[in-house]
Structure formats: structure tokens, C-alpha cells
Amino acid sequence: DIEMTQSPSSLSASVGDRVTITCRASQSIRNYLNWYQQKPGKAPNLLIWTTSNLQSGVPSKFSGSGSETDFTLTISGLQPEDSATYYCQQSYTVPITFGQGTRLEIK
Amino acid sequence: EVQLVESGGGLVQPGESLRLSCTASGFTFSNYWMQWVRQAPGKGLVWVSRLNDVGSTTNYADSVKGRFTISRDNAKNTVYLQMNSLTDEDTGVYYCGRGCFSNSGGCVGLWGQGTLVTVSS
């Protein structure tokens, strides 16, 4: 199975800041990397598909990059509503696997 | 409205079975792969299974292979997850999800609200 490792596991940032979350795959997944946001008690929501494609309706403050094994999610202009847990997911091969999540707190 | 609505969760004892349903509306269900993803209390997302648009291709996580069966009825716009021999490790919220695009079995572009499965004696 492909293991997905996110870092950091949690972070705290201020309103207006820009943050970057990293996701590393244990082997190449080409560009089959997706990012989700999940707020407490809610279903996940797709932010980015296939590394860098912004899902319809998602603000352009979210962006993704990377290839092969190393990927990043960047969130700019942080607002209180960005407080959530963010997950990466590889869809290159089954079993599909998620990272362990990164909890973002807005100070 | 484009949505997925899960049902069928509940409290069961170890070793028992449960069937989850997920009914779609607002889009052409038969064009999409469907998936199940679960989340244990306080934990992260774990992929469980997926099924292609016509129901001929299925994939499972090792942890559920041989115990869970995914299926669909395109006439009823519904995907199912039959869960047998449940253990306490199967406890969690189960989400159904639709592929991002037609014929895409990777990312999940639409999620249901989730249904809670509790396995406990």
C-alpha cells in the first residue's frame, strides 16, 4: 500500500497568514493527489484534484503543487472559516489512501 | 439538488451484519463510480471500497475484504455496502462519495452526510 504522510500534524496561524501543508507519498503517485477540507461534524469537501486543479466553487486562496512523491497545499489570506482538518489522498492505485490529516487552527 | 443521502447505520453487536444505503439525486448516477470512506471517532479518513459505474469492477481495503460487499442499483440511484462479521474496529461514520467526474474512480467530488455505525456488545 502507498503510505501518505502529512506534515505538520497540526499548526496554528493568524488571520491573513499564508500556510503550507506538505504531503509525501511512499512511492511515486505521478500527479494523482487530491486535497480535502473537513470541518468538525461535517463531511469532507474536495478542494484540489490531481495535484493542482481547483474544484469548482473553491476559493482561489487554495492552491496545490507537486509531483511524483512530494506535494503541497497552500492556503493564503487565512480567515477564521479556514479552521479545519486537511487531508491529502492518493488516487493513483488501490487501495486508495489518505494522509493522517493536518489540523489548522486560526489564532 | 445534487446530493447523496446515506442510511442504515446503527448499533450492532460484534459478529453481526448491517447494510448501508446511499441514494443519489440531482445527477446521472449511472455515469459515476461510487465509493465508501469511513472515519472512526476522532480519527482520520479511511478508504473502504469503490465500484465502477456499471457495477462490474469493485475494490476493497484489505481490512474489509471478504467481509464487506459494495453493490449498486442504477435504476434506484442507490449504492450499498453490505457489512458482515462486524468488529469494534468497524465503528465509525461511513460516508458515501461520488467520483469527481464521469468514469473517474479516484477523487471524491460529492460526499454524503455520513451514517454512524457502532459495533459494541
PDB file of C-alpha atoms in Angstrom:
ATOM      1  CA  ASP A   1       0.000   0.000   0.000  1.00  0.00           C
ATOM      2  CA  ILE A   2       1.105   3.562  -0.627  1.00  0.00           C
ATOM      3  CA  GLU A   3       1.599   5.441   2.619  1.00  0.00           C
ATOM      4  CA  MET A   4       0.759   9.132   2.679  1.00  0.00           C
ATOM      5  CA  THR A   5       2.477  11.269   5.299  1.00  0.00           C
ATOM      6  CA  GLN A   6       1.385  14.809   6.021  1.00  0.00           C
ATOM      7  CA  SER A   7       3.304  17.462   7.868  1.00  0.00           C
ATOM      8  CA  PRO A   8       2.804  19.132  10.131  1.00  0.00           C
ATOM      9  CA  SER A   9       0.113  17.215  12.012  1.00  0.00           C
ATOM     10  CA  SER A  10      -1.180  20.481  13.374  1.00  0.00           C
ATOM     11  CA  LEU A  11      -0.430  24.141  13.043  1.00  0.00           C
ATOM     12  CA  SER A  12      -1.646  27.455  14.295  1.00  0.00           C
ATOM     13  CA  ALA A  13      -1.648  30.602  12.185  1.00  0.00           C
ATOM     14  CA  SER A  14      -3.086  34.088  12.264  1.00  0.00           C
ATOM     15  CA  VAL A  15      -5.739  35.734  10.151  1.00  0.00           C
ATOM     16  CA  GLY A  16      -4.173  36.897   6.909  1.00  0.00           C
ATOM     17  CA  ASP A  17      -1.249  34.454   7.048  1.00  0.00           C
ATOM     18  CA  ARG A  18      -0.259  32.006   4.350  1.00  0.00           C
ATOM     19  CA  VAL A  19       0.380  28.382   5.298  1.00  0.00           C
ATOM     20  CA  THR A  20       1.706  25.341   3.501  1.00  0.00           C
ATOM     21  CA  ILE A  21       0.870  21.737   4.243  1.00  0.00           C
ATOM     22  CA  THR A  22       3.085  19.006   2.858  1.00  0.00           C
ATOM     23  CA  CYS A  23       2.110  15.513   1.778  1.00  0.00           C
ATOM     24  CA  ARG A  24       4.661  12.848   0.914  1.00  0.00           C
ATOM     25  CA  ALA A  25       3.898   9.537  -0.778  1.00  0.00           C
ATOM     26  CA  SER A  26       5.932   6.410  -0.055  1.00  0.00           C
ATOM     27  CA  GLN A  27       6.302   5.861  -3.815  1.00  0.00           C
ATOM     28  CA  SER A  28       5.524   7.776  -6.961  1.00  0.00           C
ATOM     29  CA  ILE A  29       1.860   8.566  -7.496  1.00  0.00           C
ATOM     30  CA  ARG A  30       2.535  10.714 -10.536  1.00  0.00           C
ATOM     31  CA  ASN A  31       0.080  13.602 -10.058  1.00  0.00           C
ATOM     32  CA  TYR A  32      -2.829  11.612  -8.612  1.00  0.00           C
ATOM     33  CA  LEU A  33      -3.038  13.636  -5.430  1.00  0.00           C
ATOM     34  CA  ASN A  34      -6.165  15.258  -4.047  1.00  0.00           C
ATOM     35  CA  TRP A  35      -6.813  17.549  -1.087  1.00  0.00           C
ATOM     36  CA  TYR A  36      -9.885  17.712   1.155  1.00  0.00           C
ATOM     37  CA  GLN A  37     -11.038  20.010   3.912  1.00  0.00           C
ATOM     38  CA  GLN A  38     -13.106  18.688   6.785  1.00  0.00           C
ATOM     39  CA  LYS A  39     -14.756  20.754   9.484  1.00  0.00           C
ATOM     40  CA  PRO A  40     -15.884  19.187  12.767  1.00  0.00           C
ATOM     41  CA  GLY A  41     -19.024  17.117  12.411  1.00  0.00           C
ATOM     42  CA  LYS A  42     -19.151  17.599   8.662  1.00  0.00           C
ATOM     43  CA  ALA A  43     -18.336  15.538   5.607  1.00  0.00           C
ATOM     44  CA  PRO A  44     -15.083  16.242   3.803  1.00  0.00           C
ATOM     45  CA  ASN A  45     -15.070  18.695   0.927  1.00  0.00           C
ATOM     46  CA  LEU A  46     -12.846  18.412  -2.135  1.00  0.00           C
ATOM     47  CA  LEU A  47     -10.518  21.357  -2.596  1.00  0.00           C
ATOM     48  CA  ILE A  48      -7.928  20.303  -5.159  1.00  0.00           C
ATOM     49  CA  TRP A  49      -7.887  17.370  -7.581  1.00  0.00           C
ATOM     50  CA  THR A  50      -4.953  15.902  -9.439  1.00  0.00           C
ATOM     51  CA  THR A  51      -2.368  17.981  -7.638  1.00  0.00           C
ATOM     52  CA  SER A  52      -3.272  21.481  -8.761  1.00  0.00           C
ATOM     53  CA  ASN A  53      -6.793  21.668 -10.152  1.00  0.00           C
ATOM     54  CA  LEU A  54      -9.131  23.816  -8.096  1.00  0.00           C
ATOM     55  CA  GLN A  55     -12.517  22.221  -7.535  1.00  0.00           C
ATOM     56  CA  SER A  56     -15.447  24.285  -8.786  1.00  0.00           C
ATOM     57  CA  GLY A  57     -16.652  26.710  -6.147  1.00  0.00           C
ATOM     58  CA  VAL A  58     -13.476  26.563  -4.060  1.00  0.00           C
ATOM     59  CA  PRO A  59     -11.820  29.941  -3.485  1.00  0.00           C
ATOM     60  CA  SER A  60      -8.572  30.663  -5.303  1.00  0.00           C
ATOM     61  CA  LYS A  61      -6.841  31.159  -1.952  1.00  0.00           C
ATOM     62  CA  PHE A  62      -6.299  27.400  -2.071  1.00  0.00           C
ATOM     63  CA  SER A  63      -3.610  26.084  -4.380  1.00  0.00           C
ATOM     64  CA  GLY A  64      -1.729  22.849  -4.854  1.00  0.00           C
ATOM     65  CA  SER A  65       1.523  21.779  -6.413  1.00  0.00           C
ATOM     66  CA  GLY A  66       3.970  18.910  -6.614  1.00  0.00           C
ATOM     67  CA  SER A  67       4.637  15.703  -8.479  1.00  0.00           C
ATOM     68  CA  GLU A  68       5.700  12.093  -8.017  1.00  0.00           C
ATOM     69  CA  THR A  69       6.114  11.862  -4.218  1.00  0.00           C
ATOM     70  CA  ASP A  70       6.069  15.400  -2.835  1.00  0.00           C
ATOM     71  CA  PHE A  71       3.059  17.674  -2.791  1.00  0.00           C
ATOM     72  CA  THR A  72       1.924  20.850  -1.090  1.00  0.00           C
ATOM     73  CA  LEU A  73      -1.323  22.599  -0.301  1.00  0.00           C
ATOM     74  CA  THR A  74      -1.025  26.334   0.204  1.00  0.00           C
ATOM     75  CA  ILE A  75      -3.709  28.475   1.772  1.00  0.00           C
ATOM     76  CA  SER A  76      -3.292  32.213   1.549  1.00  0.00           C
ATOM     77  CA  GLY A  77      -5.113  35.030   3.286  1.00  0.00           C
ATOM     78  CA  LEU A  78      -6.251  32.848   6.162  1.00  0.00           C
ATOM     79  CA  GLN A  79      -9.686  33.536   7.593  1.00  0.00           C
ATOM     80  CA  PRO A  80     -11.387  32.037  10.653  1.00  0.00           C
ATOM     81  CA  GLU A  81     -13.510  29.790   8.425  1.00  0.00           C
ATOM     82  CA  ASP A  82     -10.352  28.054   7.174  1.00  0.00           C
ATOM     83  CA  SER A  83     -10.022  26.381  10.556  1.00  0.00           C
ATOM     84  CA  ALA A  84     -10.379  22.691   9.704  1.00  0.00           C
ATOM     85  CA  THR A  85      -8.522  19.450   9.184  1.00  0.00           C
ATOM     86  CA  TYR A  86      -6.954  18.963   5.772  1.00  0.00           C
ATOM     87  CA  TYR A  87      -6.321  15.578   4.205  1.00  0.00           C
ATOM     88  CA  CYS A  88      -4.337  14.530   1.179  1.00  0.00           C
ATOM     89  CA  GLN A  89      -5.383  11.434  -0.754  1.00  0.00           C
ATOM     90  CA  GLN A  90      -3.650   9.424  -3.445  1.00  0.00           C
ATOM     91  CA  SER A  91      -5.862   8.020  -6.179  1.00  0.00           C
ATOM     92  CA  TYR A  92      -3.072   6.538  -8.277  1.00  0.00           C
ATOM     93  CA  THR A  93      -3.735   2.973  -7.219  1.00  0.00           C
ATOM     94  CA  VAL A  94      -5.867   0.883  -4.922  1.00  0.00           C
ATOM     95  CA  PRO A  95      -6.083   0.767  -2.062  1.00  0.00           C
ATOM     96  CA  ILE A  96      -6.695   4.478  -2.162  1.00  0.00           C
ATOM     97  CA  THR A  97      -5.023   6.016   0.865  1.00  0.00           C
ATOM     98  CA  PHE A  98      -5.298   9.236   2.846  1.00  0.00           C
ATOM     99  CA  GLY A  99      -2.779  11.147   4.854  1.00  0.00           C
ATOM    100  CA  GLN A 100      -3.350  11.304   8.591  1.00  0.00           C
ATOM    101  CA  GLY A 101      -4.622  14.864   8.397  1.00  0.00           C
ATOM    102  CA  THR A 102      -3.347  18.305   9.343  1.00  0.00           C
ATOM    103  CA  ARG A 103      -5.355  20.297  11.852  1.00  0.00           C
ATOM    104  CA  LEU A 104      -5.232  24.031  11.164  1.00  0.00           C
ATOM    105  CA  GLU A 105      -6.127  26.434  13.933  1.00  0.00           C
ATOM    106  CA  ILE A 106      -6.649  30.120  13.256  1.00  0.00           C
ATOM    107  CA  LYS A 107      -5.470  32.269  16.145  1.00  0.00           C
TER     108      LYS A 107
ATOM    109  CA  GLU B   1     -30.407  19.392  -5.756  1.00  0.00           C
ATOM    110  CA  VAL B   2     -27.276  17.348  -6.258  1.00  0.00           C
ATOM    111  CA  GLN B   3     -26.858  15.193  -3.171  1.00  0.00           C
ATOM    112  CA  LEU B   4     -26.120  11.852  -1.593  1.00  0.00           C
ATOM    113  CA  VAL B   5     -28.073  10.609   1.389  1.00  0.00           C
ATOM    114  CA  GLU B   6     -26.837   7.662   3.441  1.00  0.00           C
ATOM    115  CA  SER B   7     -28.944   5.476   5.674  1.00  0.00           C
ATOM    116  CA  GLY B   8     -28.784   2.179   7.501  1.00  0.00           C
ATOM    117  CA  GLY B   9     -26.334   2.922  10.254  1.00  0.00           C
ATOM    118  CA  GLY B  10     -26.945   1.914  13.820  1.00  0.00           C
ATOM    119  CA  LEU B  11     -25.798  -0.069  16.817  1.00  0.00           C
ATOM    120  CA  VAL B  12     -24.944  -3.721  16.281  1.00  0.00           C
ATOM    121  CA  GLN B  13     -23.105  -6.376  18.239  1.00  0.00           C
ATOM    122  CA  PRO B  14     -19.771  -7.858  17.176  1.00  0.00           C
ATOM    123  CA  GLY B  15     -20.243 -10.529  14.543  1.00  0.00           C
ATOM    124  CA  GLU B  16     -23.491  -9.092  13.271  1.00  0.00           C
ATOM    125  CA  SER B  17     -24.269  -7.586   9.869  1.00  0.00           C
ATOM    126  CA  LEU B  18     -25.524  -4.264   8.581  1.00  0.00           C
ATOM    127  CA  ARG B  19     -26.362  -2.876   5.163  1.00  0.00           C
ATOM    128  CA  LEU B  20     -25.771   0.770   4.383  1.00  0.00           C
ATOM    129  CA  SER B  21     -27.532   2.552   1.546  1.00  0.00           C
ATOM    130  CA  CYS B  22     -26.672   5.745  -0.250  1.00  0.00           C
ATOM    131  CA  THR B  23     -29.255   7.301  -2.536  1.00  0.00           C
ATOM    132  CA  ALA B  24     -28.268   9.860  -5.128  1.00  0.00           C
ATOM    133  CA  SER B  25     -30.249  12.660  -6.675  1.00  0.00           C
ATOM    134  CA  GLY B  26     -29.697  15.591  -8.981  1.00  0.00           C
ATOM    135  CA  PHE B  27     -27.229  13.911 -11.347  1.00  0.00           C
ATOM    136  CA  THR B  28     -26.934  10.919 -13.670  1.00  0.00           C
ATOM    137  CA  PHE B  29     -25.977   8.298 -11.100  1.00  0.00           C
ATOM    138  CA  SER B  30     -25.179   5.612 -13.658  1.00  0.00           C
ATOM    139  CA  ASN B  31     -22.290   7.674 -15.052  1.00  0.00           C
ATOM    140  CA  TYR B  32     -20.244   7.706 -11.869  1.00  0.00           C
ATOM    141  CA  TRP B  33     -18.018   5.470  -9.789  1.00  0.00           C
ATOM    142  CA  MET B  34     -19.104   5.378  -6.163  1.00  0.00           C
ATOM    143  CA  GLN B  35     -17.020   4.955  -3.026  1.00  0.00           C
ATOM    144  CA  TRP B  36     -17.326   4.388   0.708  1.00  0.00           C
ATOM    145  CA  VAL B  37     -14.983   6.083   3.157  1.00  0.00           C
ATOM    146  CA  ARG B  38     -15.137   5.713   6.921  1.00  0.00           C
ATOM    147  CA  GLN B  39     -13.916   7.654   9.911  1.00  0.00           C
ATOM    148  CA  ALA B  40     -13.520   6.221  13.379  1.00  0.00           C
ATOM    149  CA  PRO B  41     -14.359   8.611  16.233  1.00  0.00           C
ATOM    150  CA  GLY B  42     -11.665  11.279  16.477  1.00  0.00           C
ATOM    151  CA  LYS B  43      -9.600   9.682  13.731  1.00  0.00           C
ATOM    152  CA  GLY B  44      -8.798  10.303  10.077  1.00  0.00           C
ATOM    153  CA  LEU B  45     -10.399   9.259   6.837  1.00  0.00           C
ATOM    154  CA  VAL B  46     -10.012   5.674   5.676  1.00  0.00           C
ATOM    155  CA  TRP B  47     -10.993   4.455   2.241  1.00  0.00           C
ATOM    156  CA  VAL B  48     -13.199   1.345   2.311  1.00  0.00           C
ATOM    157  CA  SER B  49     -14.388   0.423  -1.163  1.00  0.00           C
ATOM    158  CA  ARG B  50     -15.333   1.607  -4.618  1.00  0.00           C
ATOM    159  CA  LEU B  51     -17.467   0.421  -7.514  1.00  0.00           C
ATOM    160  CA  ASN B  52     -17.486   1.424 -11.143  1.00  0.00           C
ATOM    161  CA  ASP B  53     -20.420   2.942 -12.983  1.00  0.00           C
ATOM    162  CA  VAL B  54     -21.899  -0.322 -14.237  1.00  0.00           C
ATOM    163  CA  GLY B  55     -21.110  -2.343 -11.142  1.00  0.00           C
ATOM    164  CA  SER B  56     -18.644  -4.697 -12.780  1.00  0.00           C
ATOM    165  CA  THR B  57     -15.462  -3.575 -11.018  1.00  0.00           C
ATOM    166  CA  THR B  58     -15.046  -3.451  -7.259  1.00  0.00           C
ATOM    167  CA  ASN B  59     -12.104  -2.683  -4.983  1.00  0.00           C
ATOM    168  CA  TYR B  60     -11.766  -3.056  -1.228  1.00  0.00           C
ATOM    169  CA  ALA B  61      -9.429  -2.108   1.566  1.00  0.00           C
ATOM    170  CA  ASP B  62      -7.642  -5.160   2.965  1.00  0.00           C
ATOM    171  CA  SER B  63      -9.296  -4.572   6.336  1.00  0.00           C
ATOM    172  CA  VAL B  64     -12.768  -5.256   4.909  1.00  0.00           C
ATOM    173  CA  LYS B  65     -12.041  -7.629   2.034  1.00  0.00           C
ATOM    174  CA  GLY B  66     -14.121 -10.777   2.346  1.00  0.00           C
ATOM    175  CA  ARG B  67     -16.484  -9.184   4.876  1.00  0.00           C
ATOM    176  CA  PHE B  68     -17.897  -6.156   3.031  1.00  0.00           C
ATOM    177  CA  THR B  69     -19.601  -6.080  -0.354  1.00  0.00           C
ATOM    178  CA  ILE B  70     -20.300  -2.968  -2.384  1.00  0.00           C
ATOM    179  CA  SER B  71     -23.070  -3.019  -4.972  1.00  0.00           C
ATOM    180  CA  ARG B  72     -25.390  -0.662  -6.788  1.00  0.00           C
ATOM    181  CA  ASP B  73     -28.806  -0.455  -8.346  1.00  0.00           C
ATOM    182  CA  ASN B  74     -28.698   2.162 -11.071  1.00  0.00           C
ATOM    183  CA  ALA B  75     -32.463   2.002 -11.505  1.00  0.00           C
ATOM    184  CA  LYS B  76     -32.829   3.121  -7.887  1.00  0.00           C
ATOM    185  CA  ASN B  77     -29.852   5.528  -7.925  1.00  0.00           C
ATOM    186  CA  THR B  78     -28.510   3.714  -4.887  1.00  0.00           C
ATOM    187  CA  VAL B  79     -25.211   2.225  -3.806  1.00  0.00           C
ATOM    188  CA  TYR B  80     -24.999  -0.270  -0.963  1.00  0.00           C
ATOM    189  CA  LEU B  81     -22.414  -1.511   1.460  1.00  0.00           C
ATOM    190  CA  GLN B  82     -23.177  -4.902   2.957  1.00  0.00           C
ATOM    191  CA  MET B  83     -21.084  -5.330   6.075  1.00  0.00           C
ATOM    192  CA  ASN B  84     -20.738  -8.757   7.670  1.00  0.00           C
ATOM    193  CA  SER B  85     -18.795 -10.090  10.646  1.00  0.00           C
ATOM    194  CA  LEU B  86     -18.531  -6.635  12.129  1.00  0.00           C
ATOM    195  CA  THR B  87     -15.960  -5.886  14.806  1.00  0.00           C
ATOM    196  CA  ASP B  88     -15.474  -2.913  17.078  1.00  0.00           C
ATOM    197  CA  GLU B  89     -12.792  -1.682  14.675  1.00  0.00           C
ATOM    198  CA  ASP B  90     -15.539  -1.087  12.108  1.00  0.00           C
ATOM    199  CA  THR B  91     -17.119   1.557  14.325  1.00  0.00           C
ATOM    200  CA  GLY B  92     -17.292   4.994  12.764  1.00  0.00           C
ATOM    201  CA  VAL B  93     -19.065   7.325  10.412  1.00  0.00           C
ATOM    202  CA  TYR B  94     -19.443   5.912   6.935  1.00  0.00           C
ATOM    203  CA  TYR B  95     -19.534   8.344   4.048  1.00  0.00           C
ATOM    204  CA  CYS B  96     -20.535   7.522   0.530  1.00  0.00           C
ATOM    205  CA  GLY B  97     -18.934   9.530  -2.224  1.00  0.00           C
ATOM    206  CA  ARG B  98     -19.239  10.119  -5.932  1.00  0.00           C
ATOM    207  CA  GLY B  99     -16.301  10.224  -8.267  1.00  0.00           C
ATOM    208  CA  CYS B 100     -15.178  13.666  -9.300  1.00  0.00           C
ATOM    209  CA  PHE B 101     -16.084  13.136 -12.910  1.00  0.00           C
ATOM    210  CA  SER B 102     -17.882  10.632 -15.058  1.00  0.00           C
ATOM    211  CA  ASN B 103     -15.916   7.388 -15.216  1.00  0.00           C
ATOM    212  CA  SER B 104     -13.476   8.568 -12.541  1.00  0.00           C
ATOM    213  CA  GLY B 105     -12.828   6.286  -9.611  1.00  0.00           C
ATOM    214  CA  GLY B 106     -10.259   8.420  -7.848  1.00  0.00           C
ATOM    215  CA  CYS B 107     -11.109  11.642  -6.109  1.00  0.00           C
ATOM    216  CA  VAL B 108     -14.460  12.146  -4.406  1.00  0.00           C
ATOM    217  CA  GLY B 109     -16.232  15.229  -5.660  1.00  0.00           C
ATOM    218  CA  LEU B 110     -19.506  14.820  -3.790  1.00  0.00           C
ATOM    219  CA  TRP B 111     -19.998  13.421  -0.289  1.00  0.00           C
ATOM    220  CA  GLY B 112     -22.985  12.297   1.689  1.00  0.00           C
ATOM    221  CA  GLN B 113     -23.588  13.483   5.227  1.00  0.00           C
ATOM    222  CA  GLY B 114     -22.445  10.196   6.712  1.00  0.00           C
ATOM    223  CA  THR B 115     -24.119   7.482   8.736  1.00  0.00           C
ATOM    224  CA  LEU B 116     -22.844   6.264  12.092  1.00  0.00           C
ATOM    225  CA  VAL B 117     -22.103   2.588  12.639  1.00  0.00           C
ATOM    226  CA  THR B 118     -21.418   1.482  16.195  1.00  0.00           C
ATOM    227  CA  VAL B 119     -20.256  -2.053  16.886  1.00  0.00           C
ATOM    228  CA  SER B 120     -20.427  -2.836  20.569  1.00  0.00           C
ATOM    229  CA  SER B 121     -21.606  -5.529  22.918  1.00  0.00           C
TER     230      SER B 121
END
